XYZ file of C-alpha atoms in Angstrom:
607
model
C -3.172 -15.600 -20.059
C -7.023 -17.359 -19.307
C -7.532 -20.610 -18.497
C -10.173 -22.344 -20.639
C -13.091 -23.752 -18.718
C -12.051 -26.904 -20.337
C -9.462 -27.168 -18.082
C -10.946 -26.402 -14.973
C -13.596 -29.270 -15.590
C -12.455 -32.863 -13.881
C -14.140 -35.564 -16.079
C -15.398 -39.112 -14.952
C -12.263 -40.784 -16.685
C -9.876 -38.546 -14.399
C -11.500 -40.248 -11.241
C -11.731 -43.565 -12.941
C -7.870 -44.113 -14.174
C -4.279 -44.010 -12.138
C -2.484 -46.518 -9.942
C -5.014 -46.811 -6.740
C -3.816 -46.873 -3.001
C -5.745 -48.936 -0.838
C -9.403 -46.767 -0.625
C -10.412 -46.372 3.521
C -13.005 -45.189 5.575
C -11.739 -42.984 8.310
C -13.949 -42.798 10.860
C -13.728 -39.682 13.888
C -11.000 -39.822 16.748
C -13.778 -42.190 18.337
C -12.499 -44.632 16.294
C -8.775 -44.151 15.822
C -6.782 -47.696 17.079
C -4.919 -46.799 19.864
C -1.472 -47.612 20.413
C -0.355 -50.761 21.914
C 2.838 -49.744 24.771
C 3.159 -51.681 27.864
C 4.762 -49.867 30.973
C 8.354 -50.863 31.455
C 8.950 -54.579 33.006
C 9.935 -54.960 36.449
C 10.845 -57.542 39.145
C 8.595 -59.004 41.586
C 10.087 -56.685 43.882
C 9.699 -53.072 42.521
C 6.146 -54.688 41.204
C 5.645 -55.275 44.726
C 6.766 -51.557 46.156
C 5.196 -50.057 42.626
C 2.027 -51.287 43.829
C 1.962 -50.782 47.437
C 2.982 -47.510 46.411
C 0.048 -46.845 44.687
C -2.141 -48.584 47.459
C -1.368 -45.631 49.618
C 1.793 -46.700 51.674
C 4.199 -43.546 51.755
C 7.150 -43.657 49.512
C 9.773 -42.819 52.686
C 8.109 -46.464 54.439
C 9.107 -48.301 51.400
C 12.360 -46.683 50.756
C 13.535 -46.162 54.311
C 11.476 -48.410 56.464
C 14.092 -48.173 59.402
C 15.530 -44.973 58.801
C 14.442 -41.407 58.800
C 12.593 -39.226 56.149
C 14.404 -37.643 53.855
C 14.843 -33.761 54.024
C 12.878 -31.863 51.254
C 15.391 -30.903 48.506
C 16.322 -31.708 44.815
C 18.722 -34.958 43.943
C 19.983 -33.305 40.558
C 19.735 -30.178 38.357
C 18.473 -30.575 34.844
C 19.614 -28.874 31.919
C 17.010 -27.193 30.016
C 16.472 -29.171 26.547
C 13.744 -26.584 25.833
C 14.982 -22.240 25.767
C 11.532 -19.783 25.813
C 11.044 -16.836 23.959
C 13.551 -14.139 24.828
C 10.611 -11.772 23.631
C 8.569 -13.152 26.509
C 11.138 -13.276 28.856
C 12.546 -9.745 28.136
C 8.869 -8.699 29.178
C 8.910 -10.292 32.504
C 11.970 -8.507 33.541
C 9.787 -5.461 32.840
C 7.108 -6.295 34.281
C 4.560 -8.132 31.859
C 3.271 -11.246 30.833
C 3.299 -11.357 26.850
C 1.090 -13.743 25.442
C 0.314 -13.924 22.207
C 1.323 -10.391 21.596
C -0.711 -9.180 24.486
C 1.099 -7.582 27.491
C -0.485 -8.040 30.920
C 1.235 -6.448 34.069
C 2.181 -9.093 36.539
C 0.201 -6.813 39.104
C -2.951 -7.292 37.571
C -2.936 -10.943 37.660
C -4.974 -12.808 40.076
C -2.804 -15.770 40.767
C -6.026 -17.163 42.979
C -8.223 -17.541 40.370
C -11.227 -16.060 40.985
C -11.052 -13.043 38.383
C -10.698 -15.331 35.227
C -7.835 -14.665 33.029
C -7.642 -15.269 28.964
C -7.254 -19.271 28.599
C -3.443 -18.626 26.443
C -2.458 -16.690 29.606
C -3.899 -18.445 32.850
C -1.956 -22.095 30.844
C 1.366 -20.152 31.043
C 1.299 -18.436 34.778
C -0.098 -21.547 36.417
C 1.822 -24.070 34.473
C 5.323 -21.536 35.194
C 5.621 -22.035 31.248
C 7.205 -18.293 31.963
C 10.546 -19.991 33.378
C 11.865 -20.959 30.089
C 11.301 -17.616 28.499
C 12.688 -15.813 31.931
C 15.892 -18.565 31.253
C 15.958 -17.578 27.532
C 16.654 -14.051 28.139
C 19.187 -13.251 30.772
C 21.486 -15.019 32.916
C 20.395 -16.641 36.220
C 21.276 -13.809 38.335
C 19.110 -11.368 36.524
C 16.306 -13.944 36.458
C 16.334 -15.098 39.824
C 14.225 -11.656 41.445
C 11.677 -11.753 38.609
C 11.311 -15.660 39.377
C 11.408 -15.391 43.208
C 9.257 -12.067 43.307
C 6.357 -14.015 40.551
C 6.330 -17.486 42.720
C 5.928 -16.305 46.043
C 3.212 -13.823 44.547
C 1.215 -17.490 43.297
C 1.852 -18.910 47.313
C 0.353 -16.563 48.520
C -2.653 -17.564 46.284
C -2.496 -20.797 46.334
C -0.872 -22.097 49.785
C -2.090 -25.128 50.198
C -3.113 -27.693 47.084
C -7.563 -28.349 47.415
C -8.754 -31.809 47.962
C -9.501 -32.385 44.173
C -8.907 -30.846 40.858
C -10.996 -28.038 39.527
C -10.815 -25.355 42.811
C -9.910 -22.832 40.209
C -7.259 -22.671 36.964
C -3.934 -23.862 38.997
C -5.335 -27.182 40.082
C -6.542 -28.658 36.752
C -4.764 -32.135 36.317
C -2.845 -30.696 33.100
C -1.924 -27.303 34.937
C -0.403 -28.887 37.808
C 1.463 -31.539 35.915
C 3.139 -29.105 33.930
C 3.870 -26.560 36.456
C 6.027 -29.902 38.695
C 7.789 -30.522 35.858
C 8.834 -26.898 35.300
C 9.721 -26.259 38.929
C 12.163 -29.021 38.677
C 13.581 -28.262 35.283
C 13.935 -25.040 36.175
C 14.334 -25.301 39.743
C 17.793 -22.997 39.808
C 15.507 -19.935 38.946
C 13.458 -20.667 42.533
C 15.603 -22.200 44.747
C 18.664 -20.123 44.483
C 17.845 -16.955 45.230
C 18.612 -14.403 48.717
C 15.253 -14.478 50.176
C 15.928 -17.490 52.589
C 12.146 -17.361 53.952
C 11.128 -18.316 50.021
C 13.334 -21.253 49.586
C 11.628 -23.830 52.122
C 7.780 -22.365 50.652
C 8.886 -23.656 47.799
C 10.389 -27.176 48.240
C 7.378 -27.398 50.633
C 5.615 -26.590 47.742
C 7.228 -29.231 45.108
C 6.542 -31.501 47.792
C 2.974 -31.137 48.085
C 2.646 -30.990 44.458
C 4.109 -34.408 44.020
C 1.402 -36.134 46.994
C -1.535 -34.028 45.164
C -1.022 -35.303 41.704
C -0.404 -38.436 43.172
C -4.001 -38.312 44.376
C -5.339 -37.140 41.368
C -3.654 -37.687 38.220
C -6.229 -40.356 37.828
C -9.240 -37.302 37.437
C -7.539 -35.625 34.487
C -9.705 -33.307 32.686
C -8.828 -34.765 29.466
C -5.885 -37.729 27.994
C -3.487 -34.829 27.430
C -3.533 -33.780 31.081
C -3.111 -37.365 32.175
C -0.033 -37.065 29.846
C 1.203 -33.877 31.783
C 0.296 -35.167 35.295
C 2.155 -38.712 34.815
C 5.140 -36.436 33.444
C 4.836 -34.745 36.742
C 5.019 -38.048 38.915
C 8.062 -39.646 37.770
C 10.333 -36.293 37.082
C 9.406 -35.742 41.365
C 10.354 -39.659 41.316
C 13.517 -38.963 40.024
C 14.501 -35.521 41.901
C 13.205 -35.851 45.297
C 14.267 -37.818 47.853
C 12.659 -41.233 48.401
C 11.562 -41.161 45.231
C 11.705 -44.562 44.086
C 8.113 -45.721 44.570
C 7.371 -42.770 43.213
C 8.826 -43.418 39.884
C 7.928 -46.999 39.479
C 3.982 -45.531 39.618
C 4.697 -42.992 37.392
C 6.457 -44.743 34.682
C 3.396 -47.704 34.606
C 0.988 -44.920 34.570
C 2.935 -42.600 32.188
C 3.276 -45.401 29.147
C -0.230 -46.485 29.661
C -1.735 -42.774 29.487
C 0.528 -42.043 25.950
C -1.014 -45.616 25.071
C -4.391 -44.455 25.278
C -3.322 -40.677 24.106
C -1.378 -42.077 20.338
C -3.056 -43.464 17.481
C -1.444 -46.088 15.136
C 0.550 -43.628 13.389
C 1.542 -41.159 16.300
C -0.775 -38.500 16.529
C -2.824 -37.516 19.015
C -6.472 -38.190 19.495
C -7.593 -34.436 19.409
C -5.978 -34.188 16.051
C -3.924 -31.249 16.650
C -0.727 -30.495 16.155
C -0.822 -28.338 19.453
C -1.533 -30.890 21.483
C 1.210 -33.112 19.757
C 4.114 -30.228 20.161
C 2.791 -30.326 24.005
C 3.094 -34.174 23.940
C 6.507 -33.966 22.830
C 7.722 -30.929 24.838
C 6.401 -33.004 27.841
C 8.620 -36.012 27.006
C 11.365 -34.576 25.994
C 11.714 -32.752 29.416
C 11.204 -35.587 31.314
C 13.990 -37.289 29.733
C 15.925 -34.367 30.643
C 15.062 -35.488 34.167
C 16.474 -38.823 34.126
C 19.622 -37.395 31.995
C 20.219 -35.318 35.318
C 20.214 -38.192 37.353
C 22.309 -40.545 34.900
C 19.510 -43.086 34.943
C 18.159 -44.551 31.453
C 14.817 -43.440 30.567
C 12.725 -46.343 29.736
C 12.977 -47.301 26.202
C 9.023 -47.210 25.366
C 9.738 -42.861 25.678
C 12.665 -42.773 23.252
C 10.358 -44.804 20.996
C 7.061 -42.964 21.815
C 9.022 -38.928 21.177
C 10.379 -40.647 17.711
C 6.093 -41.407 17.135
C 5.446 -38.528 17.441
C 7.666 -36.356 15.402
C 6.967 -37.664 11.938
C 3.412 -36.467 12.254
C 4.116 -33.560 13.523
C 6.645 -32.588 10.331
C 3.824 -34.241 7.760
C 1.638 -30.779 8.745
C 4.835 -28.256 7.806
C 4.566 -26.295 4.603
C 7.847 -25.627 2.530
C 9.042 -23.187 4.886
C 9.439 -25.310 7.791
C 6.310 -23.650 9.788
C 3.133 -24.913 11.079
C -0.146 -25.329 8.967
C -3.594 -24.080 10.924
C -5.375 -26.928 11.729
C -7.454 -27.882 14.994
C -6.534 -24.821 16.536
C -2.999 -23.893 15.892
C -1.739 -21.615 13.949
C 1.496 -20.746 11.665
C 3.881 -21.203 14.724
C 7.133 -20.641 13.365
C 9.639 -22.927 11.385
C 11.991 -21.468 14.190
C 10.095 -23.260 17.136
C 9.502 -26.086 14.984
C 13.126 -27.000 14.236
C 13.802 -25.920 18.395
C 11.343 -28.481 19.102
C 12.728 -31.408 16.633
C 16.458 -30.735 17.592
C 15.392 -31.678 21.357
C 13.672 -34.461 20.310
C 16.778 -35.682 18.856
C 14.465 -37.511 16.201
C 16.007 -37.536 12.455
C 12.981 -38.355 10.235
C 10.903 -36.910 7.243
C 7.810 -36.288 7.476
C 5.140 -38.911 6.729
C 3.075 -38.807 3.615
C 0.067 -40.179 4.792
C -1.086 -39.625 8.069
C -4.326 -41.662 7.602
C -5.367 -42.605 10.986
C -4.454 -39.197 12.452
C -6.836 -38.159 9.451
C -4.127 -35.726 7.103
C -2.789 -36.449 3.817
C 0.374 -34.604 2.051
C 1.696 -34.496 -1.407
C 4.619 -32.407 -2.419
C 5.644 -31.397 -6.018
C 8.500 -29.605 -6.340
C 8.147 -26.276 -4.566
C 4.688 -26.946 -4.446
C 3.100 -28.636 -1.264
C -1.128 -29.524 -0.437
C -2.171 -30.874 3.273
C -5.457 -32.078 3.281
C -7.529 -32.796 5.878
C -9.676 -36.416 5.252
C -10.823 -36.992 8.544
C -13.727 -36.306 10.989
C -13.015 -33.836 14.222
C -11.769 -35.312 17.116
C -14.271 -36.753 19.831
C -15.660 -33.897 21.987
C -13.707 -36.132 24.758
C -10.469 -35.433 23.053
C -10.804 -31.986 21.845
C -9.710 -28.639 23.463
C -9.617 -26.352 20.481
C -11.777 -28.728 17.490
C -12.764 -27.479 14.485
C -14.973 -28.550 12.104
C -12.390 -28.346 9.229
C -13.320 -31.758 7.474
C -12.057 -31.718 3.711
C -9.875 -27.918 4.255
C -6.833 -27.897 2.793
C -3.830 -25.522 3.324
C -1.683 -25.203 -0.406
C 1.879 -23.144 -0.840
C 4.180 -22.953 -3.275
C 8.447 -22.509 -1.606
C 8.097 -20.196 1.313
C 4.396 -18.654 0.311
C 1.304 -20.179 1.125
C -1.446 -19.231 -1.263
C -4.210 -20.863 0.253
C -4.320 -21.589 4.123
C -7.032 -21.639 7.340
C -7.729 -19.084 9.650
C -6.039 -20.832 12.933
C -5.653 -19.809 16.016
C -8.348 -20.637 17.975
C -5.945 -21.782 20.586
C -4.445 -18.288 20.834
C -7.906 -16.363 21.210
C -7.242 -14.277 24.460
C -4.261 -12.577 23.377
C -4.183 -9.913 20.658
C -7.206 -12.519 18.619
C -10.308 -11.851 20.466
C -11.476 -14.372 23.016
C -14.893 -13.877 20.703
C -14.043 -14.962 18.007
C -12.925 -18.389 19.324
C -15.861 -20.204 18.246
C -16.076 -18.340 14.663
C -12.147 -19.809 14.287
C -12.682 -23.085 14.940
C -16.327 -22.800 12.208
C -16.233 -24.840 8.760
C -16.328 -21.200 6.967
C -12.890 -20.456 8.554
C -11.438 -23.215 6.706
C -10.857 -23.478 2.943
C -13.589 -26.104 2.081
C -17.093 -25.972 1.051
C -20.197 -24.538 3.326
C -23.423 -25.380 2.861
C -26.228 -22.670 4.228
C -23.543 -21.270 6.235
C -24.117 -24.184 8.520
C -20.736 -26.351 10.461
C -20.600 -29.809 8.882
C -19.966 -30.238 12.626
C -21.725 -29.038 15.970
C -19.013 -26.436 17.841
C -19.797 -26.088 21.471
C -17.838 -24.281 23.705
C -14.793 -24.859 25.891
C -13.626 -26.340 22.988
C -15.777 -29.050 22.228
C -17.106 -30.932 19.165
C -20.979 -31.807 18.563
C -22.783 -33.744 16.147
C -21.699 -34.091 12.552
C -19.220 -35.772 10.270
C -19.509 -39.194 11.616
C -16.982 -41.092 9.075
C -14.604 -39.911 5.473
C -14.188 -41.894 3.148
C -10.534 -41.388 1.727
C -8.607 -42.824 -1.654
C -5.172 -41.626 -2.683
C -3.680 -42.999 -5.906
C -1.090 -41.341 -8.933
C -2.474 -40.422 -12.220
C -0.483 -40.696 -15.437
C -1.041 -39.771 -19.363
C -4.240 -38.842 -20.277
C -5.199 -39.169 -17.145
C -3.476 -35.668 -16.249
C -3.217 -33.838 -18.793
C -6.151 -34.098 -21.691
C -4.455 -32.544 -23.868
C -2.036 -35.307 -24.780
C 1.299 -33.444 -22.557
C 1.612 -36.391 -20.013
C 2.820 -36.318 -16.858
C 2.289 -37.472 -13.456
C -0.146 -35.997 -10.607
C -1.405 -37.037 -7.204
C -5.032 -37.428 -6.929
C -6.992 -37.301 -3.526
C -10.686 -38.276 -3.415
C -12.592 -38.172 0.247
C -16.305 -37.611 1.014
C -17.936 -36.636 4.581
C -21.544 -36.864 5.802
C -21.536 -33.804 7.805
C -24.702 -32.400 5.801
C -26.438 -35.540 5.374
C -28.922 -35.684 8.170
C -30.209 -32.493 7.739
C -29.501 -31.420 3.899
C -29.686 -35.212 2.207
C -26.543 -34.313 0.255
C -22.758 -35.688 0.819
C -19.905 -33.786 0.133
C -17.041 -35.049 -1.848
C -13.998 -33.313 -2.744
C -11.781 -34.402 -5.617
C -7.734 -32.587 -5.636
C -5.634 -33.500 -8.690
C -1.932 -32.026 -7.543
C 0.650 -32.432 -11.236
C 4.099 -33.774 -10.002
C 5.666 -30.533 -11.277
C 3.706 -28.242 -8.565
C 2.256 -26.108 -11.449
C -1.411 -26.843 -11.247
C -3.725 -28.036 -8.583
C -7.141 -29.014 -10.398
C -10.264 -29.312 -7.630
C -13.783 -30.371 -7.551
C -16.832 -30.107 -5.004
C -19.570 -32.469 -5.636
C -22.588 -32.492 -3.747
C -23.825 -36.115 -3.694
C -27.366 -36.948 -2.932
C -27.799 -39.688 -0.056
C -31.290 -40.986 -1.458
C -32.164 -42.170 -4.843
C -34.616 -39.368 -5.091
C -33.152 -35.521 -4.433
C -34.840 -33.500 -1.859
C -36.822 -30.886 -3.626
C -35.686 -26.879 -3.604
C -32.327 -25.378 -3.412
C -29.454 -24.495 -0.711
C -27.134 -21.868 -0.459
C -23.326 -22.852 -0.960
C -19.962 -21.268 -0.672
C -16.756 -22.428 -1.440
C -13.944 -20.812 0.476
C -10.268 -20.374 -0.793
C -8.396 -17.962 2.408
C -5.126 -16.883 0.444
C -1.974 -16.653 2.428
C -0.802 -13.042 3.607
C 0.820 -10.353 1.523
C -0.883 -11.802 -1.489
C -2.513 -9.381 -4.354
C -5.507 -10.328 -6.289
C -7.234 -9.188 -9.131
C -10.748 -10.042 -10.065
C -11.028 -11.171 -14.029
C -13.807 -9.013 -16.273
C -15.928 -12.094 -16.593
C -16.582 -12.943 -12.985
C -15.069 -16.349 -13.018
C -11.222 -16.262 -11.718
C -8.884 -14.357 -10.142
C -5.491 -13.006 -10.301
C -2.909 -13.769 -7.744
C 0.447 -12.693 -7.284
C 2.840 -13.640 -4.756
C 5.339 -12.049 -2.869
C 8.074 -13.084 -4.654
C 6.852 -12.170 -8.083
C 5.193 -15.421 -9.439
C 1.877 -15.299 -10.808
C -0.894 -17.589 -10.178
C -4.412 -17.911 -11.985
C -7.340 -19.296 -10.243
C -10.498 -20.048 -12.666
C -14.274 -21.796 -11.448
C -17.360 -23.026 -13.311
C -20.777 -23.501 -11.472
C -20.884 -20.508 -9.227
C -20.139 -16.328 -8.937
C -16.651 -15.613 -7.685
C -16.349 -13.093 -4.958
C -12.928 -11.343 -3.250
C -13.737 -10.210 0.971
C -11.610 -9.294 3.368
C -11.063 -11.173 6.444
C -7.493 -12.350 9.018
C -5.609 -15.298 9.511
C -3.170 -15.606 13.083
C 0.856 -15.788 11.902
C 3.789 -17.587 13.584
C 3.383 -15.460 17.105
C -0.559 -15.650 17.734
C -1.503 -12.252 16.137
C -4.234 -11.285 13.693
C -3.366 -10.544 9.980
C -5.671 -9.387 7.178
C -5.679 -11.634 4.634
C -8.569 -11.991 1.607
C -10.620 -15.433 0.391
C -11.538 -15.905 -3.117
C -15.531 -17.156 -2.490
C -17.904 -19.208 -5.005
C -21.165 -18.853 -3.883
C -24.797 -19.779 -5.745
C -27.524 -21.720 -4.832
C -27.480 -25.829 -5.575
C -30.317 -28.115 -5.742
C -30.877 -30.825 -3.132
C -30.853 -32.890 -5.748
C -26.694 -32.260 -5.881
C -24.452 -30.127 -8.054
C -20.577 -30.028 -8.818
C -18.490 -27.066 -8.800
C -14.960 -27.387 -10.418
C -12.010 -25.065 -10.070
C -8.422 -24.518 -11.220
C -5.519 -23.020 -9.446
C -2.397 -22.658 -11.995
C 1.136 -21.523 -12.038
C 1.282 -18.645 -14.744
C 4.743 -17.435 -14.393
């Protein structure tokens, strides 16, 4: 069955008529209002210790100012909200790190620093990530050597914490935040072990954790590893001994870092749902903390985890897994739900995600994320892409058209060079001009010049307004343009999706827009890219102009497109566990004149 080109077309009354939602401009993560959370309320007297505390005066003065110091040890164990990968874990009993779907013997890894590991692999052995998946897959006693054998390994590396942050990978802010809060959530796996020479090298080594990120949580490398350092602070607050200064600094400074980390509508500034799942994971094991020692967590983290959650859900396709945007990749419905459950949040996910810059619309089976926002600040970003105006599309448990991802996992079985190209506009399902970014990527995960602001308007269409052929109906229309190609091309690009209620059809359009009154003279190259999901076949049609695809489960899709020559090439996308699959994109390519062009297209349900 052919579509007509009829139907593919999306006429000036289609963006004219339908019930409007208030239109917005959506400027990048520069602009995005930050949350307004004040650290919990105290008396004059814990204000008083909270801030002499911070002034410098030790925590044992102002807890025990006649008495004694406190032995090192731990006031509590915690119970692991959290389990690991039993994958992982399984290959640290014999005798590898697996990251990603790489292996790396334990004996080849420089725990000091100085020969560089892959960025996925140096976050998990210096942040002792590796403790929940060593929990996940054995019982204590069978943990306990592997644990015992891999820490005193990273002492004798790292004895004695530097002045400052940035004397190699273990001492970043975010690193050693992380790794405090796993040595006390996991602290059975360290401390209770037969090597009695180990177990005072590593309270001693809690302890000087605690007084170094007390120093320095202040020169995080980034509002994240604020996050993880403050998380840090108050769970060694809570489980060592005079610990009560301790906390009362760590709480104020914990609720005003999330402050400055959350938008309005709970996501994170770097606009990825990475650094959201670490956000939560963070919380949620620091209320573990306070569970342990039968204290109430202040309220302002209950209501910051159940923030964060509903964002988090609004970028899940149909199958409960993670769409690939700003860096992640499909992690699995699996790790998703893990991560929800400990949250203990019950929510749906939101619709419209505007100031976190995502919009989704499901229809039946059928389910489009959008993304109708600029990148994230280069002060915000650690994997950002210049994805403005992708979307991801799937239909049940199949996704039909989807982003690369994964730039976050390069280092394991993805190339660490092909970071960069991961994280590029042509990686993402939206329209390329010249094969240029609409925005600068740098390295180390940064964001350059580009898409400065998106305008954004979501309404519902109904009658003629769907279907021009008099059949009715309802559909969700999306409208955003970006300016990532005005400054040096003169043209705007605006994308139109028209998504009918029933799932069946998902109508698109790519306008070029020129920003003068008068076109720049010549012509540009363009290509519109469409990555389909895995295990999808296609078929090219005779006249050049749409494609076959058939899913997995038998259905049939057509997609059809006017204005440009349709190509099929081969090229990978990074599933649930971090590895590289082969995948195809559908491509319409031409030339377009500066003076602006529009390219429609049609993706339909066939049967």
């Amino acid at each position: 069955m052919v579509v007509s080109e009829a139907e593919v077309t999306a006429s000036e009354a289609d963006r004219d008529r339908g019930e409007p939602v208030e239109p917005g401009i959506i400027e990048p993560g520069r602009a995005l209002a930050l949350a307004d959370f004040s650290p919990p309320s105290v008396g004059a007297g814990e204000w008083l210790v909270r801030f002499a505390y911070k002034i410098g005066v030790p925590g044992s003065m102002l807890s025990s100012p006649m008495g004694k110091s406190a032995k090192p040890r731990l006031l509590a164990t915690v119970s692991n909200p959290l389990p690991g990968s039993r994958a992982a874990g399984t290959a640290l009993r014999a005798g590898h790190f697996l990251v990603h779907g790489a292996k790396t013997p334990i004996a080849q890894i420089d725990f000091a620093g100085a020969g560089r590991m892959t960025p996925p692999l140096e976050r998990v052995v210096h942040s002792f990530a590796w403790l929940a998946d060593l929990e996940a897959c054995a019982v204590r006693e069978q943990g306990v050597p592997v644990a015992e054998r891999i820490f005193a390994a990273w002492l004798d590396a790292n004895p004695k914490p530097p002045g400052k942050p940035g004397k190699g990978p273990a001492w970043s802010v975010a690193n050693a935040g992380t790794r405090q809060l796993n040595w006390l959530v996991h602290a059975p796996l360290i401390l209770s072990g037969h090597d009695k020479r180990l177990r005072p090298r590593v309270l001693a080594a809690v302890m000087d954790g605690a007084r170094w990120l007390d120093r320095n949580v202040g020169r995080a490398e980034d509002l994240l590893g604020a996050v993880a350092g403050w998380c840090g602070i108050v769970a060694s607050g809570l489980l060592l001994p005079d610990g009560r200064p301790r906390r009362l600094f760590g709480e104020a400074g914990l609720i005003r870092a999330l402050g400055d980390l959350i938008g309005d509508d709970g996501g994170v500034l770097s606009r990825s749902p990475l650094g959201q799942m670490e956000a939560i994971t963070l919380l949620v094991s620091l209320r573990a903390c306070y569970r342990a020692t039968r204290r109430e967590a202040p309220e302002a983290l209950d209501n910051l985890i159940a923030v964060l959650v509903p964002p988090l859900l609004a970028l899940t396709h149909g199958d409960g897994s993670l769409g690939s945007w700003q860096g992640s990749w499909a992690i699995d419905a699996d790790e998703i739900a893990r991560l929800v459950d400990a949250s203990s949040v019950r929510t749906r996910p939101l619709r419209d995600v505007r100031q976190w810059g995502f919009q989704r619309v499901t229809a039946q089976k059928s389910l489009l994320l959008f993304d109708a926002a600029p990148p994230p600040m280069a002060k915000h970003a650690r994997t950002g892409c210049a994805s403005t105006l992708a979307f991801e599309f799937s239909s049940g448990a199949h996704r039909i058209v989807v982003n690369c991802g994964g730039s976050a996992a390069a280092g394991g079985l993805v190339p660490v060079r092909l970071e960069q190209g991961l994280r590029a506009t042509a990686a993402h399902s939206t329209l390329v001009l010249d094969d240029v970014n609409s925005t600068a990527v740098l390295i180390n995960g940064k964001i350059g010049s580009g898409v400065s602001e998106v305008d954004i308007d979501r309404r519902t269409l109904e009658g003629d307004a769907v279907d021009k052929a008099g059949k009715g109906g309802r559909a969700t229309r999306l409208e955003a343009s970006h300016n990532g190609y005005a400054a040096r091309y003169g043209l705007v690009h605006r994308r139109i999706l028209i998504l009918r209620d029933d799932g069946s059809e998902l109508r698109g359009e790519d306008l070029l827009v020129p920003t003068g009154r008068k076109g720049k003279r010549g012509k540009v190259a363009f290509a519109i890219r469409f990555h389909l999901g895995p295990n999808i076949e296609v078929g090219l049609s005779d006249d050049g102009q749409g494609v076959g695809i058939a899913l997995p489960d038998g259905t049939y899709w057509q997609f059809r497109a006017a204005g440009g020559e349709v190509t099929v090439e081969d090229l990978f996308w990074v599933d649930g566990q971090g590895r590289p699959v082969p995948i195809q994109q559908l491509v319409v390519s031409g030339l377009v004149s500066r003076g602006g062009g529009n390219f429609a297209w049609l993706l339909k349900k066939m049967g």
